Coordinates of N, CA and C in Angstrom, one line a residue:
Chain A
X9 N 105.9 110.1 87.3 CA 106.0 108.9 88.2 C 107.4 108.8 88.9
X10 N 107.5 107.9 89.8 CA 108.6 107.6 90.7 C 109.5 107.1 89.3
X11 N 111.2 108.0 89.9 CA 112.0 107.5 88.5 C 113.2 107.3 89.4
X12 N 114.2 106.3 88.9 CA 115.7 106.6 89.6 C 116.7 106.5 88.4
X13 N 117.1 107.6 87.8 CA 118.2 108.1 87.1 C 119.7 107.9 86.9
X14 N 120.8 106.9 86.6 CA 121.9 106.8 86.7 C 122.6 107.6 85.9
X15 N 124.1 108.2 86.2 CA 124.9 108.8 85.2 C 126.5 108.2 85.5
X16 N 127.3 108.3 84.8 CA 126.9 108.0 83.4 C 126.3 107.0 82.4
X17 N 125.7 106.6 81.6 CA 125.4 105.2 81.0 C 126.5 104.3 80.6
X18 N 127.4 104.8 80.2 CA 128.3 103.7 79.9 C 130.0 105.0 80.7
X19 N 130.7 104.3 80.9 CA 132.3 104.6 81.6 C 133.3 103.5 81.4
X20 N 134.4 103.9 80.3 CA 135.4 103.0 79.9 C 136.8 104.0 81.1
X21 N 137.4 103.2 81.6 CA 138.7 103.6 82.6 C 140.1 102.8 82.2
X22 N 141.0 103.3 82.4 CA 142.3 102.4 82.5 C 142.4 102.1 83.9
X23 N 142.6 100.7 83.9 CA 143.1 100.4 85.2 C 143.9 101.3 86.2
X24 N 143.6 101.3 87.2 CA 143.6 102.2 88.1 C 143.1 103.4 88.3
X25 N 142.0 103.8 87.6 CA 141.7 105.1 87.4 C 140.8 104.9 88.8
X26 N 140.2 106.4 88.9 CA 139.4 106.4 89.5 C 137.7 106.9 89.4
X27 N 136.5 106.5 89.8 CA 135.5 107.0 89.3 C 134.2 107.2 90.6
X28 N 133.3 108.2 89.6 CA 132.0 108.7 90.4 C 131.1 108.1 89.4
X29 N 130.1 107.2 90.1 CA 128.8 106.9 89.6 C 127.7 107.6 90.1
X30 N 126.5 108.2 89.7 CA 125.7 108.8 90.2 C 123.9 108.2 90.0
X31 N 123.7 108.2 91.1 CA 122.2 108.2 91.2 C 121.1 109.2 91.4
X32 N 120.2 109.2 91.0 CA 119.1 110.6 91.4 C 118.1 109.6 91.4
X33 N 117.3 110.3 92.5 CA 116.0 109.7 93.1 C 114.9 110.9 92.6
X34 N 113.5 110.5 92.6 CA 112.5 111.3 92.4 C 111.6 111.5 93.6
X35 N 111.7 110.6 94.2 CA 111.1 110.6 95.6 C 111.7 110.5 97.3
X36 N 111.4 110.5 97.9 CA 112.0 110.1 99.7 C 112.5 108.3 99.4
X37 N 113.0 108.5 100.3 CA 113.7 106.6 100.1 C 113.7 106.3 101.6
X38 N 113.1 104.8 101.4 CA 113.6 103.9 102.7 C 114.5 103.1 102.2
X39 N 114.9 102.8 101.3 CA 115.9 102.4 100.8 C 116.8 102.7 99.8
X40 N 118.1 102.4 99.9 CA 118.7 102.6 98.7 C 119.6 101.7 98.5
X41 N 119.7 100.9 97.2 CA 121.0 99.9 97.1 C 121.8 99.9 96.0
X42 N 123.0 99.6 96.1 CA 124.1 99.9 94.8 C 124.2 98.2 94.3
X43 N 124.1 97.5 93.3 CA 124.6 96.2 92.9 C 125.4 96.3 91.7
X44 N 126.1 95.8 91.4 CA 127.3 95.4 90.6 C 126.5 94.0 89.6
X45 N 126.8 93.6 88.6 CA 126.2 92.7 87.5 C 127.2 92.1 86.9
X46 N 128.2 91.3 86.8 CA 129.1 91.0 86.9 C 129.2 90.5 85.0
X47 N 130.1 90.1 83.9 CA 130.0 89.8 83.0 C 129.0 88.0 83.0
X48 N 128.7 87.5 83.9 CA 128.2 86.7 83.8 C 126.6 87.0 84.2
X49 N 126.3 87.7 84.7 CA 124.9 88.0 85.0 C 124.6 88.0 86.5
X50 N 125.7 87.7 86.8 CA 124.8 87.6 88.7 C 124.9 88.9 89.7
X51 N 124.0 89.2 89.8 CA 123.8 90.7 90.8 C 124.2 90.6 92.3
X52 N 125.3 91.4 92.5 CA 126.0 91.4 94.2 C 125.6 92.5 94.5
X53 N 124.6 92.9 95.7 CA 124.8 93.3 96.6 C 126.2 94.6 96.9
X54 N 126.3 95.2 96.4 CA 127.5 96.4 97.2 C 127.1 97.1 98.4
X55 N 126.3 98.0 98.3 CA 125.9 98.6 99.5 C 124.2 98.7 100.2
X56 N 124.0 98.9 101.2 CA 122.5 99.0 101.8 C 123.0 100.4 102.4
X57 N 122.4 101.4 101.3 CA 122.6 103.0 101.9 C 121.1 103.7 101.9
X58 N 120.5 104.1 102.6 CA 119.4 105.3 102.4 C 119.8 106.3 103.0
X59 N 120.8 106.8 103.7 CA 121.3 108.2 103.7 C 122.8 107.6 104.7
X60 N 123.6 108.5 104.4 CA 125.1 108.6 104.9 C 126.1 108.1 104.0
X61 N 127.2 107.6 104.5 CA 128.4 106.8 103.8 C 128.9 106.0 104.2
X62 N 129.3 104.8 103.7 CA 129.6 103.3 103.8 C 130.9 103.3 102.9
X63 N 131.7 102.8 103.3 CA 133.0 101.9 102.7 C 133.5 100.9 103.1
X64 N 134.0 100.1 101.7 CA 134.2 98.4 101.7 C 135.1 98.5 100.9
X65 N 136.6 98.7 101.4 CA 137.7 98.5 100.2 C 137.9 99.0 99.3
X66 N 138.0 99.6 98.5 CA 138.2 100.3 97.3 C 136.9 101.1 97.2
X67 N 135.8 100.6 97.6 CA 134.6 101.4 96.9 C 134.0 101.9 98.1
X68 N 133.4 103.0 97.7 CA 132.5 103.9 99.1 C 131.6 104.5 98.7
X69 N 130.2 104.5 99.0 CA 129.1 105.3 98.3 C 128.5 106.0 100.0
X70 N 128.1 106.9 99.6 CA 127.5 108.3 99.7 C 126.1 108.1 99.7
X71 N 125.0 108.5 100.3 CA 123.5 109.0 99.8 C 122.9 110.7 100.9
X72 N 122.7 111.4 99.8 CA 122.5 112.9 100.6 C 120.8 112.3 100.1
X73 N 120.0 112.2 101.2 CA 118.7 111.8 100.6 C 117.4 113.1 101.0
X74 N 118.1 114.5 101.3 CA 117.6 115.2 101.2 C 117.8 115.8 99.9
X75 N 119.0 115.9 99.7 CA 118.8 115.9 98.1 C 118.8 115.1 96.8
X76 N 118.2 113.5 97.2 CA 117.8 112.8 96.6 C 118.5 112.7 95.8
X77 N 120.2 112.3 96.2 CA 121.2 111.2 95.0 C 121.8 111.0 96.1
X78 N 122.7 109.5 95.7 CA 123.3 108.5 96.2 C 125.0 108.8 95.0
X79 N 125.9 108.7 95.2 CA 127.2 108.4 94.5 C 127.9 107.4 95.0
X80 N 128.4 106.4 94.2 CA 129.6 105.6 94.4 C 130.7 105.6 94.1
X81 N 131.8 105.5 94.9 CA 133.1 105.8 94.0 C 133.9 104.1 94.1
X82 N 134.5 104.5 93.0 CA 135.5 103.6 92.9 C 136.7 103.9 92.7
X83 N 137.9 103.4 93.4 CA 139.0 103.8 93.6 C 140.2 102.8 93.3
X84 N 141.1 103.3 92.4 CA 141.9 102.5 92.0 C 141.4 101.3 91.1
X85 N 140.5 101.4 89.9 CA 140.1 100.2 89.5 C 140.7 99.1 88.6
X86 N 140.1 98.4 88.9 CA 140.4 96.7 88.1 C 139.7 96.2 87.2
X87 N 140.2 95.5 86.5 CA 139.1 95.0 85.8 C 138.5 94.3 85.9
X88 N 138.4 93.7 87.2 CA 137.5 93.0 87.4 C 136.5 93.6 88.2
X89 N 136.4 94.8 88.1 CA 135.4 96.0 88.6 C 134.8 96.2 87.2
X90 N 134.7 95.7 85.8 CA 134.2 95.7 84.6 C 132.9 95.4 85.2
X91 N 131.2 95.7 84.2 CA 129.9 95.0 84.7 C 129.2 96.2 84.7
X92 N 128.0 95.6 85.1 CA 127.6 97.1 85.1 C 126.8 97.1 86.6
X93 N 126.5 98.5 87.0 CA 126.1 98.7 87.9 C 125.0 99.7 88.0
X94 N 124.0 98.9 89.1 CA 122.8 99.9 89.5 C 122.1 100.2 91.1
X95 N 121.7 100.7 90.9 CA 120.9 101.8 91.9 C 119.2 101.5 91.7
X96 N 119.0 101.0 93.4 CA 118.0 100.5 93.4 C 117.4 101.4 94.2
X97 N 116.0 102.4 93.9 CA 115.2 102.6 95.4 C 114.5 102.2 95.8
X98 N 113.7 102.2 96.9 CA 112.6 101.5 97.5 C 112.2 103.0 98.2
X99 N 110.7 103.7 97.7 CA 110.4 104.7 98.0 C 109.3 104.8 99.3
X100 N 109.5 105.3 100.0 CA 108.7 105.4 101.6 C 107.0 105.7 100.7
X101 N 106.7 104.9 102.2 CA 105.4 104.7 101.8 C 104.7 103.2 100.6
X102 N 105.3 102.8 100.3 CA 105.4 101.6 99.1 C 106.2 100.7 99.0
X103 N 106.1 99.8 98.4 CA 106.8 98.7 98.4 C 108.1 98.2 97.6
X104 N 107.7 98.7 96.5 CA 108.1 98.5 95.0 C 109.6 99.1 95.7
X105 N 110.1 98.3 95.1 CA 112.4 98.7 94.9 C 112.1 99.0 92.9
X106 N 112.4 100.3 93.0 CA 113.2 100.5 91.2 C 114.2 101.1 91.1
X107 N 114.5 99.8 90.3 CA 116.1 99.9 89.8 C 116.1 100.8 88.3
X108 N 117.6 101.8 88.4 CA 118.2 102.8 87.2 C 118.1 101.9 86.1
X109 N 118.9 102.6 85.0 CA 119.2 101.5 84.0 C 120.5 101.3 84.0
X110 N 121.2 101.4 84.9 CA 122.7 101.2 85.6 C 123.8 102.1 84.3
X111 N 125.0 101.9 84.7 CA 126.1 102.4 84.1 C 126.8 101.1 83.7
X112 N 127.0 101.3 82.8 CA 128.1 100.0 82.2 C 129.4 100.5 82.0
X113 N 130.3 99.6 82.6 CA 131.9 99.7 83.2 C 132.6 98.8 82.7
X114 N 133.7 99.4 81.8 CA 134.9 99.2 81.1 C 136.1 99.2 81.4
X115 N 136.5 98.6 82.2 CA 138.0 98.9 82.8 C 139.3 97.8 82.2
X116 N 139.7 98.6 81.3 CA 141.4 98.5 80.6 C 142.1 98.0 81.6
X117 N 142.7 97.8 80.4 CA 144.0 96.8 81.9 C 145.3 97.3 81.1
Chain B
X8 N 125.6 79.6 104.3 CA 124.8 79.3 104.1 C 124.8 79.5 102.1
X9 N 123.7 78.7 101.8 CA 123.7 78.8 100.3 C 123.7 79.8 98.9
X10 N 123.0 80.4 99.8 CA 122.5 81.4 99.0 C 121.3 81.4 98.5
X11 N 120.4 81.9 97.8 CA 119.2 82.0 97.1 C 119.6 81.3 96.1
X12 N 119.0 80.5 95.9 CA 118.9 79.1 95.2 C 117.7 78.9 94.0
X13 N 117.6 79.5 92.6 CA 117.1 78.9 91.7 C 117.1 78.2 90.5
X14 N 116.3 77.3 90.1 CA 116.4 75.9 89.2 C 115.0 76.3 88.0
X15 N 114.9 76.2 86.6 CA 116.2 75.9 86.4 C 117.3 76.6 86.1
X16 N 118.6 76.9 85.5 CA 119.3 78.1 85.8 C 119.1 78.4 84.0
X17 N 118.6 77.8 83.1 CA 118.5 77.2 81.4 C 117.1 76.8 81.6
X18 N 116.1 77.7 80.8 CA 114.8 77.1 80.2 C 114.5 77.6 78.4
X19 N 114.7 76.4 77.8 CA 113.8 76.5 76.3 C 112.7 76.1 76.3
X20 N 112.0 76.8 75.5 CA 110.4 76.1 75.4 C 110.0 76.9 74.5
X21 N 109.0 76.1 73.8 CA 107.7 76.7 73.0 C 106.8 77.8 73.0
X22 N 106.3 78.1 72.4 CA 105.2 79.3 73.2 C 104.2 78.2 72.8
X23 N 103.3 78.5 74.0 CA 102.0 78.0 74.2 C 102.4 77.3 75.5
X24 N 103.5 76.6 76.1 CA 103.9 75.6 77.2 C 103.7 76.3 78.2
X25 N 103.7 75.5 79.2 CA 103.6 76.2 80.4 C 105.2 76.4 81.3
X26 N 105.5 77.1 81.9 CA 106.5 77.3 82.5 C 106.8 77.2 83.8
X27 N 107.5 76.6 84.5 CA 107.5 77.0 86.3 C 108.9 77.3 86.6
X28 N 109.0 79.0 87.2 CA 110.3 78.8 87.5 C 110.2 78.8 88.9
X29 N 111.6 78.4 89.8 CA 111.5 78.0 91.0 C 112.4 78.9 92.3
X30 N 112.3 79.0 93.3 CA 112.9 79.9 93.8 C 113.4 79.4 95.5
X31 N 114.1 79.2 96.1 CA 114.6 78.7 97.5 C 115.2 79.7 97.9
X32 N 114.7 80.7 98.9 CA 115.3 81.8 99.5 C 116.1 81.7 100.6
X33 N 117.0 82.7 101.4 CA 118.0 82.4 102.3 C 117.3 82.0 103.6
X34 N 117.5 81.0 104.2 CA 116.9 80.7 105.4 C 116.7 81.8 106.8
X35 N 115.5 82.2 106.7 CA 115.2 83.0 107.6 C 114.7 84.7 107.6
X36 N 114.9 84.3 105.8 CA 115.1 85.4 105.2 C 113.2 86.1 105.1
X37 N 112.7 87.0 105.6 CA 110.8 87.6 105.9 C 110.7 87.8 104.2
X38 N 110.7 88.5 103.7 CA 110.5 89.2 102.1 C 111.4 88.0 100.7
X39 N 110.7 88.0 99.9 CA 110.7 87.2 98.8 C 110.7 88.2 97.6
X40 N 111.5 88.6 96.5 CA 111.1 89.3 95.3 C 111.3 87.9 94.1
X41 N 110.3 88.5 92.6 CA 111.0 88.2 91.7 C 111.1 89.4 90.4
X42 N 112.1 89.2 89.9 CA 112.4 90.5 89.0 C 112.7 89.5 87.7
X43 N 111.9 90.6 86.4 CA 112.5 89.8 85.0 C 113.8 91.4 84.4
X44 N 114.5 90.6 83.9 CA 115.7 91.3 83.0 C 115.7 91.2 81.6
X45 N 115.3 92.6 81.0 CA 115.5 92.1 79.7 C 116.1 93.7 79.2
X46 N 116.6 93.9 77.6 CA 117.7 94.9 77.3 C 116.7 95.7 77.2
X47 N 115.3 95.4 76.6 CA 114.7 96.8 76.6 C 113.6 96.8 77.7
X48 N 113.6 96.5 78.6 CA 112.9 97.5 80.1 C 113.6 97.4 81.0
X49 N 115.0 96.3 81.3 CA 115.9 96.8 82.2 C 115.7 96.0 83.5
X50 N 115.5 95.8 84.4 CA 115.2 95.0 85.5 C 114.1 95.5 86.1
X51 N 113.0 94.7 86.1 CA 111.4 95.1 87.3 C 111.5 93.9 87.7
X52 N 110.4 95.2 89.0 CA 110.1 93.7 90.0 C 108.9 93.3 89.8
X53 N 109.0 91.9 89.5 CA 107.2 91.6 89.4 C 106.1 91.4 90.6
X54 N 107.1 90.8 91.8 CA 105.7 90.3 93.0 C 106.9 90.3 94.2
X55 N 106.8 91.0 95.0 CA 106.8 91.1 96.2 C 105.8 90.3 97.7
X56 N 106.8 89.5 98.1 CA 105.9 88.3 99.1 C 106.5 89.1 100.3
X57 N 105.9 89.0 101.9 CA 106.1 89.2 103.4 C 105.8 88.0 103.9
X58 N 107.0 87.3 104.6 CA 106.3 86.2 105.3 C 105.2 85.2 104.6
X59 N 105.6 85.2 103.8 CA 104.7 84.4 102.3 C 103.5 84.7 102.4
X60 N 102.9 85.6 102.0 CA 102.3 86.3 101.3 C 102.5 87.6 100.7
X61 N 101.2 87.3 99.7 CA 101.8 88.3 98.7 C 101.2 90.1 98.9
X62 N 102.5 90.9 98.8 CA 102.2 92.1 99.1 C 102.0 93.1 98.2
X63 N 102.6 92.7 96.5 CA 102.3 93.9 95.7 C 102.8 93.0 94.3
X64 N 101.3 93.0 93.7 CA 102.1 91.8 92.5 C 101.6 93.0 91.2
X65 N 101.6 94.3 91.4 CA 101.3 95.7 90.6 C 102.1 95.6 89.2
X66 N 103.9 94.4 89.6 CA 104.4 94.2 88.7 C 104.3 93.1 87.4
X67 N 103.3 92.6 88.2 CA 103.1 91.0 87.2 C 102.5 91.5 85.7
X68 N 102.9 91.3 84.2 CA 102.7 91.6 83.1 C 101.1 91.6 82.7
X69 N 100.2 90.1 83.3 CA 99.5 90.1 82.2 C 99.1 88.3 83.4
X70 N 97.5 88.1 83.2 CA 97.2 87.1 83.9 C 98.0 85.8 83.4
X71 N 98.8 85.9 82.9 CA 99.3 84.2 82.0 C 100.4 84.2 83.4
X72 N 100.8 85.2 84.2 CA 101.8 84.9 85.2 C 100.8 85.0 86.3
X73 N 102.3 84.0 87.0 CA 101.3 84.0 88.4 C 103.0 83.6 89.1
X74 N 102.6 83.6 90.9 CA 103.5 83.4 91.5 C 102.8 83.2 92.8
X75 N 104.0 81.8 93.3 CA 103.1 81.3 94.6 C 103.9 81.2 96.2
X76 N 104.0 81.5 97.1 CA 104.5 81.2 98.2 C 104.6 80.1 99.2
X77 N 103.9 78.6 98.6 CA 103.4 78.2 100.2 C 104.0 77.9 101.7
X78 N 105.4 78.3 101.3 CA 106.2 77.9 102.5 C 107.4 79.1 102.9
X79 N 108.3 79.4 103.5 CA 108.9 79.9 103.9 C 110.2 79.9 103.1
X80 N 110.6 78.6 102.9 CA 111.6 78.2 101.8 C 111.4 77.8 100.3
X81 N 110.4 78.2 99.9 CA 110.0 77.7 98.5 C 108.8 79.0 97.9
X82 N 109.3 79.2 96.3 CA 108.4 80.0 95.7 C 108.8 79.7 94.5
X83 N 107.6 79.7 93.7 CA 106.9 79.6 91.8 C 106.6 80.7 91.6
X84 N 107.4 80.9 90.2 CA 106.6 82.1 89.2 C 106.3 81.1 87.9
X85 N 104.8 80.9 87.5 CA 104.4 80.1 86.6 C 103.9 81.0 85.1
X86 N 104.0 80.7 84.1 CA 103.8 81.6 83.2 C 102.9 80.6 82.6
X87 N 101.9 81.0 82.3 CA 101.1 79.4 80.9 C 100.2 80.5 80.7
X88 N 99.7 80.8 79.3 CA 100.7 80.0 78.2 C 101.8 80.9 78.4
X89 N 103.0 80.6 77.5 CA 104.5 81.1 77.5 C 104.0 81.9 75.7
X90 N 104.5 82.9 75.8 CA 104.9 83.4 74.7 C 106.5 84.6 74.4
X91 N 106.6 84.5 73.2 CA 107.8 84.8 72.5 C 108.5 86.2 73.6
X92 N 107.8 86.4 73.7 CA 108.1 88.3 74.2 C 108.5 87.9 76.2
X93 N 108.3 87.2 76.8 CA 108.5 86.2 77.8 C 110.1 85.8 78.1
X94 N 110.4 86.1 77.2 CA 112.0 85.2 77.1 C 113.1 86.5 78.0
X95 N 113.4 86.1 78.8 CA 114.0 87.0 80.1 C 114.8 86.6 80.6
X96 N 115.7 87.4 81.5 CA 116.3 86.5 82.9 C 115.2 86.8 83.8
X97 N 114.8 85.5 84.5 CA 113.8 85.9 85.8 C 114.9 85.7 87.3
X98 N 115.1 86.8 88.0 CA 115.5 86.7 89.3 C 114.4 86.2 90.2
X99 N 115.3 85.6 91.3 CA 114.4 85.8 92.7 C 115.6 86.1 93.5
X100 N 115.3 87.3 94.8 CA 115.6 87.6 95.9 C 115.4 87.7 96.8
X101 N 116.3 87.8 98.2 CA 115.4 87.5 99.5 C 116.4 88.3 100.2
X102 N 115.3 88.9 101.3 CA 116.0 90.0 102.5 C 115.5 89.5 103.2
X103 N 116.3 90.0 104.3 CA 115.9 89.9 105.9 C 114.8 90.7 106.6
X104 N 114.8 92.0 105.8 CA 113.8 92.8 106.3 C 112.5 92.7 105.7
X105 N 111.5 93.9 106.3 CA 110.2 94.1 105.6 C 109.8 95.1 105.0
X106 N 109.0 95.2 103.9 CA 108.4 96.3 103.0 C 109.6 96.9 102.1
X107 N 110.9 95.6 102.0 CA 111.5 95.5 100.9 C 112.9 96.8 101.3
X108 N 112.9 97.7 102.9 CA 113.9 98.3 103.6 C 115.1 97.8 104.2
X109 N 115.6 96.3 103.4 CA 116.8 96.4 103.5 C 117.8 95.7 102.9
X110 N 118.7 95.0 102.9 CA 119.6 94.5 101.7 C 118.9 93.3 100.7
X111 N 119.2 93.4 99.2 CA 118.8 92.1 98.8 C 119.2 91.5 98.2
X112 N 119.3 89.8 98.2 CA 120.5 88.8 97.8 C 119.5 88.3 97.0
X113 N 120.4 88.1 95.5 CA 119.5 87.6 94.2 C 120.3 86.7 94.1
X114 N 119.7 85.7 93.4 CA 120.0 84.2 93.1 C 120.5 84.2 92.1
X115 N 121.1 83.3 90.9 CA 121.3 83.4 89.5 C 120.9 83.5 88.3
X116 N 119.6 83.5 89.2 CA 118.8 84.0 87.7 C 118.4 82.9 86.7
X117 N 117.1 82.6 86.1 CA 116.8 81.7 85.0 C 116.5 82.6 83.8
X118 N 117.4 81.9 82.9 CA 117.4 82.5 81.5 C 116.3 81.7 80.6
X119 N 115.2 82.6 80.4 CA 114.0 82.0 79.8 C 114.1 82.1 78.6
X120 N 113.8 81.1 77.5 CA 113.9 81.4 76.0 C 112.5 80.4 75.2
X121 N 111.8 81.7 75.5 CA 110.5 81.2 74.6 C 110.6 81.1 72.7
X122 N 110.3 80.0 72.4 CA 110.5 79.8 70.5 C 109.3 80.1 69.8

C-alpha cells in the first residue's frame, strides 16, 4: 500500500547544530507537506513542497519527487525547534494526505 | 484572520454518550479535513469535504462516526455511541485548494477522553 517513511525517528542536537530530516514516498505526489507539532500539540504548516526547494529562515526543504523523498534541513537550531515533525503526502490520483510517523526533536540548549 | 477554529478544545465523557466535535474553517477556505491523533496509529485523516461535500470518508472507523458539512463555515464530526478506544486528539483542517493539493492549516485540536 501507499506508505510515507520518516528518518530519523527520534534526533537529540545541541543547540546550534545542524540537521537532515528525511522523507520517502511510495508513490507520485501532488503534494507534499512538512509540519512541525510543537510541545503543546498544535500542527504548523512549514512547507507546501511536491517537487523543488523552499526556504524560510533557518529551515529549507528539498523534494526530488522523481525519486520520491522530500528532506528538510534545519540550520543552526534552537530549542524551540524541539517537537516533532512530519511529512505529509497526498498521492496523484486520490485524495487521501498520509502523514509519516514524524521524527521527534530534542534540542539542548 | 482567525484561524481554524475548534470547540471544544477539552472533552470528557462516558462511553455510551454521544459526542459532537465542532469545526469553523478559514474563510474562503474550498476543502475541509478531519484527522484523529493517537500514539499508536499516528495521525489519519478521517473525511475529506470539497466545497461541503463529502469526498472520501474511506477514513471514518466504524458507523458510530459520522461527519457533516452544511455550510461553508461550519463542520461536525459526531461519534454516538462513544467508546473507550475513541479517546484521541481530533483535528480539523482547511486549505484553499482542491483534492487536498495544497497547504493545510489545522486548528487546535479536541482532546477526546472517553471513561
Amino acid at each position: 500500500g501507499i506508505q510515507v517513511e520518516q528518518s530519523p525517528p527520534d534526533l537529540i542536537l545541541q543547540e546550534g547544530a545542524n540537521s537532515t530530516l528525511r522523507c520517502n514516498f511510495s508513490d507520485s505526489v501532488n503534494n507534499l507537506q512538512w509540519f512541525h507539532q510543537n510541545p503543546w500539540g498544535q500542527l504548523i504548516n512549514l512547507f507546501y513542497i511536491p517537487s523543488g526547494t523552499k526556504q524560510n529562515g533557518r529551515l529549507s526543504a528539498t523534494t526530488v519527487a522523481t525519486e520520491r523523498y522530500s528532506l528538510l534541513y534545519i540550520s543552526s537550531s534552537q530549542t524551540t525547534d524541539s517537537g516533532v515533525y512530519f511529512c505529509a503526502a497526498g498521492f496523484t490520483g486520490g485524495f487521501k494526505t498520509i502523514f509519516g510517523a514524524g521524527t521527534r526533536l530534542f534540542v539542548k540548549a | 484572520d482567525a484561524g481554524v477554529i475548534q470547540s471544544p478544545r477539552h472533552e470528557v465523557t462516558e462511553m455510551g454518550q454521544e459526542v459532537t466535535l465542532r469545526c469553523k474553517p478559514i474563510s474562503g477556505h474550498n476543502s475541509l479535513f478531519w484527522y484523529r491523533q493517537t500514539m499508536m496509529r499516528g495521525l489519519e485523516l478521517l473525511i475529506y469535504f470539497n466545497n461541503n461535500v463529502p469526498i472520501d470518508d474511506s477514513g471514518m472507523p466504524e458507523d458510530r462516526f459520522s461527519a457533516k458539512m452544511p455550510n461553508a463555515s461550519f463542520s461536525t464530526l459526531k461519534i454516538q455511541p462513544s467508546e473507550p478506544r475513541d479517546s484521541a486528539v481530533y483535528f480539523c483542517a482547511s486549505s484553499p485548494g482542491i483534492r487536498g493539493a495544497d497547504t493545510q492549516y489545522f486548528g487546535p485540536g479536541t482532546r477526546l477522553t472517553v471513561l
